[in-house]
Amino acid sequence: MSSAPAVLEATDVWAGYGGPPVLAGVELTLRPGDAIGVLGRSGVGKSTLVEILGGGMRPAQGHVTLGGVPVAKTPRRKRKDVKARLRTVHQNGIAGVDIQRTVEETILDAFKEARKAGRTTSNDVEAALAVVGLPIRFVTRRVGTLSGGERQRIAIARALATRPDLLLLDEPLTAVDQSMREEIADDIRALVRTDGIGLLVASHDVRLLDRLTDHVLVLAEGRIVESGPLREVLRAPQHPDTQALVEALPDVVGGQPPR
Ligand SMILES: Nc1ncnc2c1ncn2[C@@H]1O[C@H](COP(=O)(O)OP(=O)(O)OP(=O)(O)O)[C@@H](O)[C@H]1O
């Protein structure tokens, strides 16, 4: 991981929905070009953490900063800047995109929005689509006619087109088949590395995290209980939740780690 100043910093983050806390003192730091995975049992709070890191939900306690600026308490005039520097792609892919727009318009809108916020972007729709393995013929398709997996890929292409400082992905590519998912993961990984984009991916999909990230955090009992390169964490799991996860993945620990 790099030693550059942090792009994202979460300090003592607590959150919940009225019952017991879901997050209870999460700490994490992400530097430009870092690609971090968040693993954890279903319902442990991965999506909640992504929401908080992206400024979509305020923590009950603690704070999150993007390049030193709080993501949740940003004054309205600065909100656009934060939005341009940080992109979140949710599980359901393309929420918030007009399904009547074509793929080309959707990507061009993202370029335009980023330039308005002072970002330098290309205007190359073909290159933006190529990162997620979609050929140029998709440009004329209306978003509403795309399959679930294609929508997820457009959502990621659109987020990356703006060249954010930070990209947050919550269970990306769930609707894309395994071999395609790995290819796309490799392309995204190469781009974030080249451009120094910080990447955080919450997922159950260990193979995806293996392709996409160089470090994982395990979330359990509201906190980060393990941290390290994925294969090391899976080879010597310390926490019962990580052990359970490994038991469900015999091929990963049985001498055949993910490729
Ligand atoms: N709006 C809400 N109101 C009440 N409880 C919620 C709400 N959203 C999430 N929760 C609860 O908070 C906990 C954490 O949910 P979250 O979606 O963050 O977990 P997750 O790790 O992303 O789960 P999964 O892997 O199944 O997607 C769960 O127990 C969930 O039921």
mmCIF file of N, CA, C and O in Angstrom, residues 160-234:
data_model
loop_
_atom_site.group_PDB
_atom_site.id
_atom_site.type_symbol
_atom_site.label_atom_id
_atom_site.label_comp_id
_atom_site.label_asym_id
_atom_site.label_seq_id
_atom_site.Cartn_x
_atom_site.Cartn_y
_atom_site.Cartn_z
ATOM 1 N N LEU A 160 -16.238 5.434 -13.139
ATOM 2 C CA LEU A 160 -14.809 5.564 -13.463
ATOM 3 C C LEU A 160 -14.552 6.668 -14.482
ATOM 4 O O LEU A 160 -13.473 7.270 -14.490
ATOM 5 N N ALA A 161 -15.541 6.945 -15.345
ATOM 6 C CA ALA A 161 -15.378 7.973 -16.375
ATOM 7 C C ALA A 161 -15.073 9.334 -15.757
ATOM 8 O O ALA A 161 -14.432 10.179 -16.374
ATOM 9 N N THR A 162 -15.519 9.530 -14.526
ATOM 10 C CA THR A 162 -15.315 10.835 -13.879
ATOM 11 C C THR A 162 -13.948 10.914 -13.204
ATOM 12 O O THR A 162 -13.622 11.925 -12.602
ATOM 13 N N ARG A 163 -13.160 9.835 -13.277
ATOM 14 C CA ARG A 163 -11.841 9.770 -12.640
ATOM 15 C C ARG A 163 -11.897 10.278 -11.197
ATOM 16 O O ARG A 163 -11.257 11.277 -10.826
ATOM 17 N N PRO A 164 -12.697 9.589 -10.359
ATOM 18 C CA PRO A 164 -12.794 10.037 -8.959
ATOM 19 C C PRO A 164 -11.490 9.755 -8.200
ATOM 20 O O PRO A 164 -10.662 8.964 -8.662
ATOM 21 N N ASP A 165 -11.337 10.378 -7.060
ATOM 22 C CA ASP A 165 -10.206 10.043 -6.188
ATOM 23 C C ASP A 165 -10.485 8.727 -5.473
ATOM 24 O O ASP A 165 -9.570 8.020 -5.089
ATOM 25 N N LEU A 166 -11.777 8.471 -5.289
ATOM 26 C CA LEU A 166 -12.185 7.303 -4.510
ATOM 27 C C LEU A 166 -13.391 6.650 -5.158
ATOM 28 O O LEU A 166 -14.369 7.322 -5.484
ATOM 29 N N LEU A 167 -13.316 5.338 -5.338
ATOM 30 C CA LEU A 167 -14.452 4.581 -5.880
ATOM 31 C C LEU A 167 -14.868 3.544 -4.840
ATOM 32 O O LEU A 167 -14.044 2.736 -4.387
ATOM 33 N N LEU A 168 -16.155 3.591 -4.463
ATOM 34 C CA LEU A 168 -16.689 2.631 -3.500
ATOM 35 C C LEU A 168 -17.623 1.694 -4.241
ATOM 36 O O LEU A 168 -18.565 2.162 -4.905
ATOM 37 N N LEU A 169 -17.383 0.400 -4.149
ATOM 38 C CA LEU A 169 -18.223 -0.580 -4.842
ATOM 39 C C LEU A 169 -18.856 -1.511 -3.812
ATOM 40 O O LEU A 169 -18.146 -2.112 -3.003
ATOM 41 N N ASP A 170 -20.188 -1.608 -3.841
ATOM 42 C CA ASP A 170 -20.888 -2.496 -2.919
ATOM 43 C C ASP A 170 -21.423 -3.681 -3.714
ATOM 44 O O ASP A 170 -22.345 -3.524 -4.507
ATOM 45 N N GLU A 171 -20.850 -4.851 -3.498
ATOM 46 C CA GLU A 171 -21.232 -6.069 -4.233
ATOM 47 C C GLU A 171 -21.372 -5.801 -5.730
ATOM 48 O O GLU A 171 -22.457 -5.962 -6.294
ATOM 49 N N PRO A 172 -20.276 -5.407 -6.389
ATOM 50 C CA PRO A 172 -20.384 -5.111 -7.810
ATOM 51 C C PRO A 172 -20.430 -6.397 -8.629
ATOM 52 O O PRO A 172 -20.014 -7.456 -8.145
ATOM 53 N N LEU A 173 -20.927 -6.329 -9.824
ATOM 54 C CA LEU A 173 -20.826 -7.412 -10.810
ATOM 55 C C LEU A 173 -21.493 -8.720 -10.375
ATOM 56 O O LEU A 173 -21.153 -9.786 -10.893
ATOM 57 N N THR A 174 -22.439 -8.642 -9.429
ATOM 58 C CA THR A 174 -23.110 -9.868 -8.978
ATOM 59 C C THR A 174 -23.907 -10.516 -10.114
ATOM 60 O O THR A 174 -24.124 -11.717 -10.110
ATOM 61 N N ALA A 175 -24.361 -9.683 -11.075
ATOM 62 C CA ALA A 175 -25.186 -10.217 -12.162
ATOM 63 C C ALA A 175 -24.357 -10.560 -13.405
ATOM 64 O O ALA A 175 -24.909 -10.799 -14.469
ATOM 65 N N VAL A 176 -23.033 -10.573 -13.243
ATOM 66 C CA VAL A 176 -22.143 -10.853 -14.384
ATOM 67 C C VAL A 176 -21.522 -12.237 -14.156
ATOM 68 O O VAL A 176 -21.169 -12.570 -13.022
ATOM 69 N N ASP A 177 -21.377 -13.039 -15.223
ATOM 70 C CA ASP A 177 -20.863 -14.397 -14.999
ATOM 71 C C ASP A 177 -19.391 -14.382 -14.565
ATOM 72 O O ASP A 177 -18.664 -13.417 -14.801
ATOM 73 N N GLN A 178 -18.985 -15.504 -13.961
ATOM 74 C CA GLN A 178 -17.681 -15.581 -13.285
ATOM 75 C C GLN A 178 -16.489 -15.177 -14.163
ATOM 76 O O GLN A 178 -15.665 -14.363 -13.758
ATOM 77 N N SER A 179 -16.415 -15.716 -15.382
ATOM 78 C CA SER A 179 -15.199 -15.440 -16.171
ATOM 79 C C SER A 179 -15.174 -13.974 -16.611
ATOM 80 O O SER A 179 -14.132 -13.318 -16.567
ATOM 81 N N MET A 180 -16.343 -13.463 -16.974
ATOM 82 C CA MET A 180 -16.433 -12.046 -17.358
ATOM 83 C C MET A 180 -16.100 -11.155 -16.162
ATOM 84 O O MET A 180 -15.414 -10.143 -16.275
ATOM 85 N N ARG A 181 -16.595 -11.569 -14.976
ATOM 86 C CA ARG A 181 -16.368 -10.796 -13.759
ATOM 87 C C ARG A 181 -14.861 -10.658 -13.501
ATOM 88 O O ARG A 181 -14.364 -9.599 -13.151
ATOM 89 N N GLU A 182 -14.142 -11.747 -13.713
ATOM 90 C CA GLU A 182 -12.699 -11.714 -13.446
ATOM 91 C C GLU A 182 -11.969 -10.818 -14.448
ATOM 92 O O GLU A 182 -11.072 -10.066 -14.085
ATOM 93 N N GLU A 183 -12.409 -10.900 -15.711
ATOM 94 C CA GLU A 183 -11.795 -10.045 -16.743
ATOM 95 C C GLU A 183 -12.017 -8.565 -16.425
ATOM 96 O O GLU A 183 -11.092 -7.751 -16.483
ATOM 97 N N ILE A 184 -13.270 -8.239 -16.069
ATOM 98 C CA ILE A 184 -13.602 -6.843 -15.772
ATOM 99 C C ILE A 184 -12.832 -6.388 -14.523
ATOM 100 O O ILE A 184 -12.300 -5.275 -14.478
ATOM 101 N N ALA A 185 -12.761 -7.283 -13.535
ATOM 102 C CA ALA A 185 -12.036 -6.943 -12.307
ATOM 103 C C ALA A 185 -10.587 -6.586 -12.629
ATOM 104 O O ALA A 185 -10.032 -5.618 -12.102
ATOM 105 N N ASP A 186 -9.970 -7.348 -13.523
ATOM 106 C CA ASP A 186 -8.578 -7.071 -13.896
ATOM 107 C C ASP A 186 -8.449 -5.691 -14.553
ATOM 108 O O ASP A 186 -7.503 -4.946 -14.289
ATOM 109 N N ASP A 187 -9.414 -5.368 -15.422
ATOM 110 C CA ASP A 187 -9.366 -4.071 -16.115
ATOM 111 C C ASP A 187 -9.569 -2.902 -15.142
ATOM 112 O O ASP A 187 -8.887 -1.884 -15.221
ATOM 113 N N ILE A 188 -10.517 -3.093 -14.219
ATOM 114 C CA ILE A 188 -10.753 -2.024 -13.228
ATOM 115 C C ILE A 188 -9.507 -1.845 -12.361
ATOM 116 O O ILE A 188 -9.049 -0.734 -12.115
ATOM 117 N N ARG A 189 -8.943 -2.977 -11.960
ATOM 118 C CA ARG A 189 -7.746 -2.929 -11.098
ATOM 119 C C ARG A 189 -6.602 -2.181 -11.796
ATOM 120 O O ARG A 189 -5.908 -1.365 -11.182
ATOM 121 N N ALA A 190 -6.428 -2.482 -13.087
ATOM 122 C CA ALA A 190 -5.339 -1.830 -13.830
ATOM 123 C C ALA A 190 -5.579 -0.322 -13.896
ATOM 124 O O ALA A 190 -4.659 0.477 -13.696
ATOM 125 N N LEU A 191 -6.827 0.065 -14.141
ATOM 126 C CA LEU A 191 -7.139 1.493 -14.270
ATOM 127 C C LEU A 191 -6.960 2.232 -12.942
ATOM 128 O O LEU A 191 -6.367 3.320 -12.903
ATOM 129 N N VAL A 192 -7.454 1.648 -11.862
ATOM 130 C CA VAL A 192 -7.327 2.368 -10.586
ATOM 131 C C VAL A 192 -5.852 2.477 -10.173
ATOM 132 O O VAL A 192 -5.436 3.471 -9.596
ATOM 133 N N ARG A 193 -5.096 1.449 -10.529
ATOM 134 C CA ARG A 193 -3.661 1.482 -10.207
ATOM 135 C C ARG A 193 -2.973 2.586 -11.019
ATOM 136 O O ARG A 193 -2.241 3.407 -10.471
ATOM 137 N N THR A 194 -3.222 2.614 -12.330
ATOM 138 C CA THR A 194 -2.580 3.607 -13.198
ATOM 139 C C THR A 194 -2.958 5.021 -12.778
ATOM 140 O O THR A 194 -2.123 5.927 -12.772
ATOM 141 N N ASP A 195 -4.239 5.212 -12.475
ATOM 142 C CA ASP A 195 -4.717 6.565 -12.188
ATOM 143 C C ASP A 195 -4.642 6.941 -10.713
ATOM 144 O O ASP A 195 -5.035 8.043 -10.338
ATOM 145 N N GLY A 196 -4.195 6.025 -9.882
ATOM 146 C CA GLY A 196 -4.077 6.338 -8.452
ATOM 147 C C GLY A 196 -5.419 6.559 -7.774
ATOM 148 O O GLY A 196 -5.538 7.344 -6.836
ATOM 149 N N ILE A 197 -6.447 5.849 -8.272
ATOM 150 C CA ILE A 197 -7.780 5.965 -7.660
ATOM 151 C C ILE A 197 -7.826 5.032 -6.444
ATOM 152 O O ILE A 197 -7.382 3.891 -6.524
ATOM 153 N N GLY A 198 -8.323 5.532 -5.326
ATOM 154 C CA GLY A 198 -8.518 4.669 -4.162
ATOM 155 C C GLY A 198 -9.768 3.832 -4.393
ATOM 156 O O GLY A 198 -10.787 4.355 -4.865
ATOM 157 N N LEU A 199 -9.690 2.537 -4.085
ATOM 158 C CA LEU A 199 -10.825 1.643 -4.345
ATOM 159 C C LEU A 199 -11.171 0.866 -3.090
ATOM 160 O O LEU A 199 -10.272 0.294 -2.446
ATOM 161 N N LEU A 200 -12.448 0.854 -2.741
ATOM 162 C CA LEU A 200 -12.905 0.006 -1.640
ATOM 163 C C LEU A 200 -14.081 -0.812 -2.144
ATOM 164 O O LEU A 200 -15.024 -0.265 -2.717
ATOM 165 N N VAL A 201 -13.984 -2.120 -1.977
ATOM 166 C CA VAL A 201 -15.000 -3.035 -2.508
ATOM 167 C C VAL A 201 -15.545 -3.901 -1.387
ATOM 168 O O VAL A 201 -14.784 -4.642 -0.751
ATOM 169 N N ALA A 202 -16.851 -3.809 -1.134
ATOM 170 C CA ALA A 202 -17.472 -4.695 -0.157
ATOM 171 C C ALA A 202 -18.090 -5.852 -0.920
ATOM 172 O O ALA A 202 -18.866 -5.627 -1.855
ATOM 173 N N SER A 203 -17.718 -7.077 -0.543
ATOM 174 C CA SER A 203 -18.234 -8.224 -1.293
ATOM 175 C C SER A 203 -18.080 -9.518 -0.512
ATOM 176 O O SER A 203 -17.191 -9.657 0.316
ATOM 177 N N HIS A 204 -18.980 -10.469 -0.830
ATOM 178 C CA HIS A 204 -18.812 -11.834 -0.324
ATOM 179 C C HIS A 204 -17.888 -12.621 -1.241
ATOM 180 O O HIS A 204 -17.457 -13.710 -0.897
ATOM 181 N N ASP A 205 -17.677 -12.091 -2.426
ATOM 182 C CA ASP A 205 -17.057 -12.851 -3.509
ATOM 183 C C ASP A 205 -15.529 -12.809 -3.383
ATOM 184 O O ASP A 205 -14.867 -11.867 -3.812
ATOM 185 N N VAL A 206 -14.998 -13.875 -2.789
ATOM 186 C CA VAL A 206 -13.567 -13.917 -2.498
ATOM 187 C C VAL A 206 -12.736 -13.884 -3.787
ATOM 188 O O VAL A 206 -11.684 -13.251 -3.854
ATOM 189 N N ARG A 207 -13.225 -14.560 -4.816
ATOM 190 C CA ARG A 207 -12.471 -14.564 -6.083
ATOM 191 C C ARG A 207 -12.412 -13.158 -6.684
ATOM 192 O O ARG A 207 -11.392 -12.744 -7.215
ATOM 193 N N LEU A 208 -13.516 -12.436 -6.575
ATOM 194 C CA LEU A 208 -13.529 -11.063 -7.089
ATOM 195 C C LEU A 208 -12.547 -10.205 -6.287
ATOM 196 O O LEU A 208 -11.750 -9.451 -6.861
ATOM 197 N N LEU A 209 -12.579 -10.360 -4.971
ATOM 198 C CA LEU A 209 -11.681 -9.552 -4.132
ATOM 199 C C LEU A 209 -10.224 -9.898 -4.428
ATOM 200 O O LEU A 209 -9.353 -9.033 -4.387
ATOM 201 N N ASP A 210 -9.979 -11.166 -4.747
ATOM 202 C CA ASP A 210 -8.613 -11.580 -5.063
ATOM 203 C C ASP A 210 -8.115 -10.862 -6.324
ATOM 204 O O ASP A 210 -6.948 -10.488 -6.410
ATOM 205 N N ARG A 211 -9.005 -10.671 -7.298
ATOM 206 C CA ARG A 211 -8.599 -10.004 -8.544
ATOM 207 C C ARG A 211 -8.514 -8.499 -8.387
ATOM 208 O O ARG A 211 -7.716 -7.830 -9.026
ATOM 209 N N LEU A 212 -9.416 -7.975 -7.556
ATOM 210 C CA LEU A 212 -9.630 -6.531 -7.552
ATOM 211 C C LEU A 212 -8.827 -5.794 -6.480
ATOM 212 O O LEU A 212 -8.570 -4.601 -6.611
ATOM 213 N N THR A 213 -8.458 -6.496 -5.419
ATOM 214 C CA THR A 213 -7.875 -5.773 -4.278
ATOM 215 C C THR A 213 -6.511 -6.357 -3.884
ATOM 216 O O THR A 213 -6.178 -7.472 -4.259
ATOM 217 N N ASP A 214 -5.749 -5.586 -3.113
ATOM 218 C CA ASP A 214 -4.478 -6.125 -2.651
ATOM 219 C C ASP A 214 -4.457 -6.301 -1.127
ATOM 220 O O ASP A 214 -3.462 -6.732 -0.561
ATOM 221 N N HIS A 215 -5.575 -5.976 -0.507
ATOM 222 C CA HIS A 215 -5.623 -6.002 0.951
ATOM 223 C C HIS A 215 -7.098 -6.160 1.337
ATOM 224 O O HIS A 215 -7.945 -5.554 0.693
ATOM 225 N N VAL A 216 -7.387 -6.966 2.330
ATOM 226 C CA VAL A 216 -8.788 -7.050 2.768
ATOM 227 C C VAL A 216 -8.916 -6.764 4.261
ATOM 228 O O VAL A 216 -7.976 -6.970 5.036
ATOM 229 N N LEU A 217 -10.108 -6.293 4.612
ATOM 230 C CA LEU A 217 -10.469 -6.083 6.007
ATOM 231 C C LEU A 217 -11.646 -7.006 6.282
ATOM 232 O O LEU A 217 -12.528 -7.141 5.429
ATOM 233 N N VAL A 218 -11.660 -7.648 7.437
ATOM 234 C CA VAL A 218 -12.817 -8.470 7.792
ATOM 235 C C VAL A 218 -13.616 -7.710 8.838
ATOM 236 O O VAL A 218 -13.070 -7.283 9.870
ATOM 237 N N LEU A 219 -14.903 -7.526 8.534
ATOM 238 C CA LEU A 219 -15.790 -6.807 9.436
ATOM 239 C C LEU A 219 -16.581 -7.829 10.254
ATOM 240 O O LEU A 219 -17.195 -8.740 9.683
ATOM 241 N N ALA A 220 -16.558 -7.691 11.561
ATOM 242 C CA ALA A 220 -17.335 -8.571 12.449
ATOM 243 C C ALA A 220 -17.572 -7.816 13.747
ATOM 244 O O ALA A 220 -16.723 -7.041 14.180
ATOM 245 N N GLU A 221 -18.733 -8.042 14.328
ATOM 246 C CA GLU A 221 -19.083 -7.401 15.610
ATOM 247 C C GLU A 221 -18.875 -5.897 15.569
ATOM 248 O O GLU A 221 -18.442 -5.283 16.539
ATOM 249 N N GLY A 222 -19.129 -5.314 14.407
ATOM 250 C CA GLY A 222 -19.087 -3.858 14.287
ATOM 251 C C GLY A 222 -17.713 -3.266 14.068
ATOM 252 O O GLY A 222 -17.580 -2.047 13.941
ATOM 253 N N ARG A 223 -16.695 -4.136 14.042
ATOM 254 C CA ARG A 223 -15.335 -3.597 13.893
ATOM 255 C C ARG A 223 -14.521 -4.367 12.860
ATOM 256 O O ARG A 223 -14.898 -5.453 12.446
ATOM 257 N N ILE A 224 -13.395 -3.800 12.487
ATOM 258 C CA ILE A 224 -12.460 -4.509 11.622
ATOM 259 C C ILE A 224 -11.680 -5.472 12.525
ATOM 260 O O ILE A 224 -10.917 -5.029 13.397
ATOM 261 N N VAL A 225 -11.888 -6.776 12.309
ATOM 262 C CA VAL A 225 -11.244 -7.749 13.199
ATOM 263 C C VAL A 225 -10.002 -8.378 12.576
ATOM 264 O O VAL A 225 -9.209 -9.009 13.282
ATOM 265 N N GLU A 226 -9.866 -8.266 11.255
ATOM 266 C CA GLU A 226 -8.649 -8.778 10.603
ATOM 267 C C GLU A 226 -8.332 -7.891 9.430
ATOM 268 O O GLU A 226 -9.231 -7.296 8.815
ATOM 269 N N SER A 227 -7.048 -7.864 9.091
ATOM 270 C CA SER A 227 -6.610 -7.002 8.015
ATOM 271 C C SER A 227 -5.337 -7.591 7.420
ATOM 272 O O SER A 227 -4.437 -8.009 8.160
ATOM 273 N N GLY A 228 -5.269 -7.675 6.111
ATOM 274 C CA GLY A 228 -4.051 -8.185 5.477
ATOM 275 C C GLY A 228 -4.329 -8.588 4.045
ATOM 276 O O GLY A 228 -5.466 -8.499 3.588
ATOM 277 N N PRO A 229 -3.295 -9.058 3.336
ATOM 278 C CA PRO A 229 -3.528 -9.561 1.990
ATOM 279 C C PRO A 229 -4.532 -10.727 2.056
ATOM 280 O O PRO A 229 -4.472 -11.538 2.983
ATOM 281 N N LEU A 230 -5.446 -10.793 1.101
ATOM 282 C CA LEU A 230 -6.548 -11.766 1.127
ATOM 283 C C LEU A 230 -6.073 -13.185 1.410
ATOM 284 O O LEU A 230 -6.595 -13.873 2.276
ATOM 285 N N ARG A 231 -5.073 -13.630 0.652
ATOM 286 C CA ARG A 231 -4.657 -15.033 0.787
ATOM 287 C C ARG A 231 -4.089 -15.322 2.171
ATOM 288 O O ARG A 231 -4.291 -16.401 2.716
ATOM 289 N N GLU A 232 -3.388 -14.328 2.744
ATOM 290 C CA GLU A 232 -2.846 -14.533 4.099
ATOM 291 C C GLU A 232 -3.970 -14.614 5.113
ATOM 292 O O GLU A 232 -3.964 -15.460 6.001
ATOM 293 N N VAL A 233 -4.944 -13.721 4.966
ATOM 294 C CA VAL A 233 -6.073 -13.717 5.902
ATOM 295 C C VAL A 233 -6.818 -15.053 5.815
ATOM 296 O O VAL A 233 -7.177 -15.651 6.829
ATOM 297 N N LEU A 234 -7.004 -15.560 4.598
ATOM 298 C CA LEU A 234 -7.753 -16.812 4.443
ATOM 299 C C LEU A 234 -6.938 -18.041 4.851
ATOM 300 O O LEU A 234 -7.497 -19.051 5.249
#
